[in-house]
Amino acid sequence: MDYNKGLSALSYLSGFFAPLIVPILILVATKDKDVRYHSKRALFSHLIPVVLGVFFAIFAFFTMFTLNDPATTDHTLFITFIIVSILYGIIAFAIAIWNLVQGIKVLQ
């Protein structure tokens, strides 16, 4: 196995143990053009769930206070919260699978 292929694959597969730290370290530490390309792609793909998670957390925070309001009897916000939760889970799972596939493809 080539050292550069291993670093590129590690950038993608680090999503399972250190999603943002490893691609940044590899990006800073290496000069190889291909490894930098893969570490940038991996970093971007690791950032997507984090950014979506922040928006989801803000949405959940406001949903929590709205649902605790005794004057609110409409369950539309709760249903929206459930749908957004499911979509976030699907997106995060799909990105994890994509990173796994990309890591394996780099090694071949």
GROMACS .gro file of C-alpha atoms in nm:
model
  108
    1MET     CA    1   0.000   0.000   0.000
    2ASP     CA    2   0.129   0.343  -0.092
    3TYR     CA    3   0.183   0.589   0.192
    4ASN     CA    4  -0.011   0.862   0.009
    5LYS     CA    5  -0.307   0.631  -0.054
    6GLY     CA    6  -0.311   0.543   0.315
    7LEU     CA    7  -0.321   0.908   0.420
    8SER     CA    8  -0.595   0.984   0.168
    9ALA     CA    9  -0.803   0.691   0.290
   10LEU     CA   10  -0.741   0.789   0.651
   11SER     CA   11  -0.884   1.133   0.576
   12TYR     CA   12  -1.214   0.977   0.469
   13LEU     CA   13  -1.224   0.700   0.728
   14SER     CA   14  -1.146   0.936   1.015
   15GLY     CA   15  -1.513   1.028   1.017
   16PHE     CA   16  -1.565   0.733   1.248
   17PHE     CA   17  -1.315   0.841   1.515
   18ALA     CA   18  -1.192   1.203   1.463
   19PRO     CA   19  -1.395   1.364   1.186
   20LEU     CA   20  -1.248   1.711   1.168
   21ILE     CA   21  -0.909   1.678   1.335
   22VAL     CA   22  -0.746   1.416   1.111
   23PRO     CA   23  -0.827   1.576   0.772
   24ILE     CA   24  -0.704   1.913   0.899
   25LEU     CA   25  -0.381   1.761   1.032
   26ILE     CA   26  -0.321   1.575   0.706
   27LEU     CA   27  -0.400   1.888   0.504
   28VAL     CA   28  -0.149   2.091   0.704
   29ALA     CA   29   0.120   1.824   0.725
   30THR     CA   30   0.143   1.704   0.365
   31LYS     CA   31   0.261   1.867   0.046
   32ASP     CA   32   0.134   1.596  -0.190
   33LYS     CA   33  -0.129   1.734  -0.427
   34ASP     CA   34  -0.347   1.421  -0.433
   35VAL     CA   35  -0.345   1.376  -0.055
   36ARG     CA   36  -0.438   1.741  -0.006
   37TYR     CA   37  -0.722   1.701  -0.258
   38HIS     CA   38  -0.865   1.401  -0.073
   39SER     CA   39  -0.820   1.558   0.270
   40LYS     CA   40  -1.010   1.870   0.153
   41ARG     CA   41  -1.294   1.654   0.020
   42ALA     CA   42  -1.300   1.453   0.342
   43LEU     CA   43  -1.296   1.767   0.555
   44PHE     CA   44  -1.586   1.913   0.359
   45SER     CA   45  -1.785   1.591   0.387
   46HIS     CA   46  -1.718   1.580   0.762
   47LEU     CA   47  -1.830   1.941   0.800
   48ILE     CA   48  -2.172   1.887   0.641
   49PRO     CA   49  -2.322   1.692   0.936
   50VAL     CA   50  -2.164   1.934   1.184
   51VAL     CA   51  -2.316   2.241   1.017
   52LEU     CA   52  -2.652   2.069   0.973
   53GLY     CA   53  -2.631   1.955   1.335
   54VAL     CA   54  -2.587   2.314   1.455
   55PHE     CA   55  -2.893   2.423   1.260
   56PHE     CA   56  -3.084   2.121   1.390
   57ALA     CA   57  -2.983   2.201   1.748
   58ILE     CA   58  -3.104   2.560   1.711
   59PHE     CA   59  -3.431   2.433   1.563
   60ALA     CA   60  -3.467   2.180   1.847
   61PHE     CA   61  -3.397   2.450   2.106
   62PHE     CA   62  -3.673   2.674   1.974
   63THR     CA   63  -3.907   2.379   1.925
   64MET     CA   64  -3.860   2.277   2.288
   65PHE     CA   65  -3.970   2.619   2.415
   66THR     CA   66  -4.259   2.644   2.173
   67LEU     CA   67  -4.394   2.300   2.261
   68ASN     CA   68  -4.381   2.382   2.634
   69ASP     CA   69  -4.611   2.679   2.579
   70PRO     CA   70  -4.951   2.583   2.727
   71ALA     CA   71  -5.133   2.799   2.472
   72THR     CA   72  -4.994   2.588   2.185
   73THR     CA   73  -5.210   2.290   2.097
   74ASP     CA   74  -5.094   2.254   1.738
   75HIS     CA   75  -4.869   1.952   1.684
   76THR     CA   76  -4.740   2.068   1.347
   77LEU     CA   77  -4.412   2.186   1.497
   78PHE     CA   78  -4.363   1.854   1.674
   79ILE     CA   79  -4.425   1.662   1.351
   80THR     CA   80  -4.184   1.893   1.170
   81PHE     CA   81  -3.926   1.826   1.441
   82ILE     CA   82  -3.965   1.450   1.391
   83ILE     CA   83  -3.933   1.482   1.012
   84VAL     CA   84  -3.624   1.704   1.042
   85SER     CA   85  -3.471   1.456   1.288
   86ILE     CA   86  -3.524   1.168   1.046
   87LEU     CA   87  -3.384   1.368   0.753
   88TYR     CA   88  -3.077   1.464   0.955
   89GLY     CA   89  -3.020   1.100   1.046
   90ILE     CA   90  -3.053   0.989   0.684
   91ILE     CA   91  -2.814   1.259   0.562
   92ALA     CA   92  -2.556   1.182   0.832
   93PHE     CA   93  -2.578   0.809   0.756
   94ALA     CA   94  -2.548   0.867   0.381
   95ILE     CA   95  -2.240   1.085   0.429
   96ALA     CA   96  -2.081   0.822   0.654
   97ILE     CA   97  -2.139   0.557   0.388
   98TRP     CA   98  -2.003   0.791   0.118
   99ASN     CA   99  -1.686   0.848   0.325
  100LEU     CA  100  -1.645   0.474   0.373
  101VAL     CA  101  -1.682   0.409  -0.001
  102GLN     CA  102  -1.440   0.689  -0.089
  103GLY     CA  103  -1.184   0.560   0.162
  104ILE     CA  104  -1.203   0.212   0.013
  105LYS     CA  105  -1.184   0.346  -0.344
  106VAL     CA  106  -0.868   0.543  -0.261
  107LEU     CA  107  -0.701   0.231  -0.127
  108GLN     CA  108  -0.759   0.036  -0.448
   0.00000   0.00000   0.00000
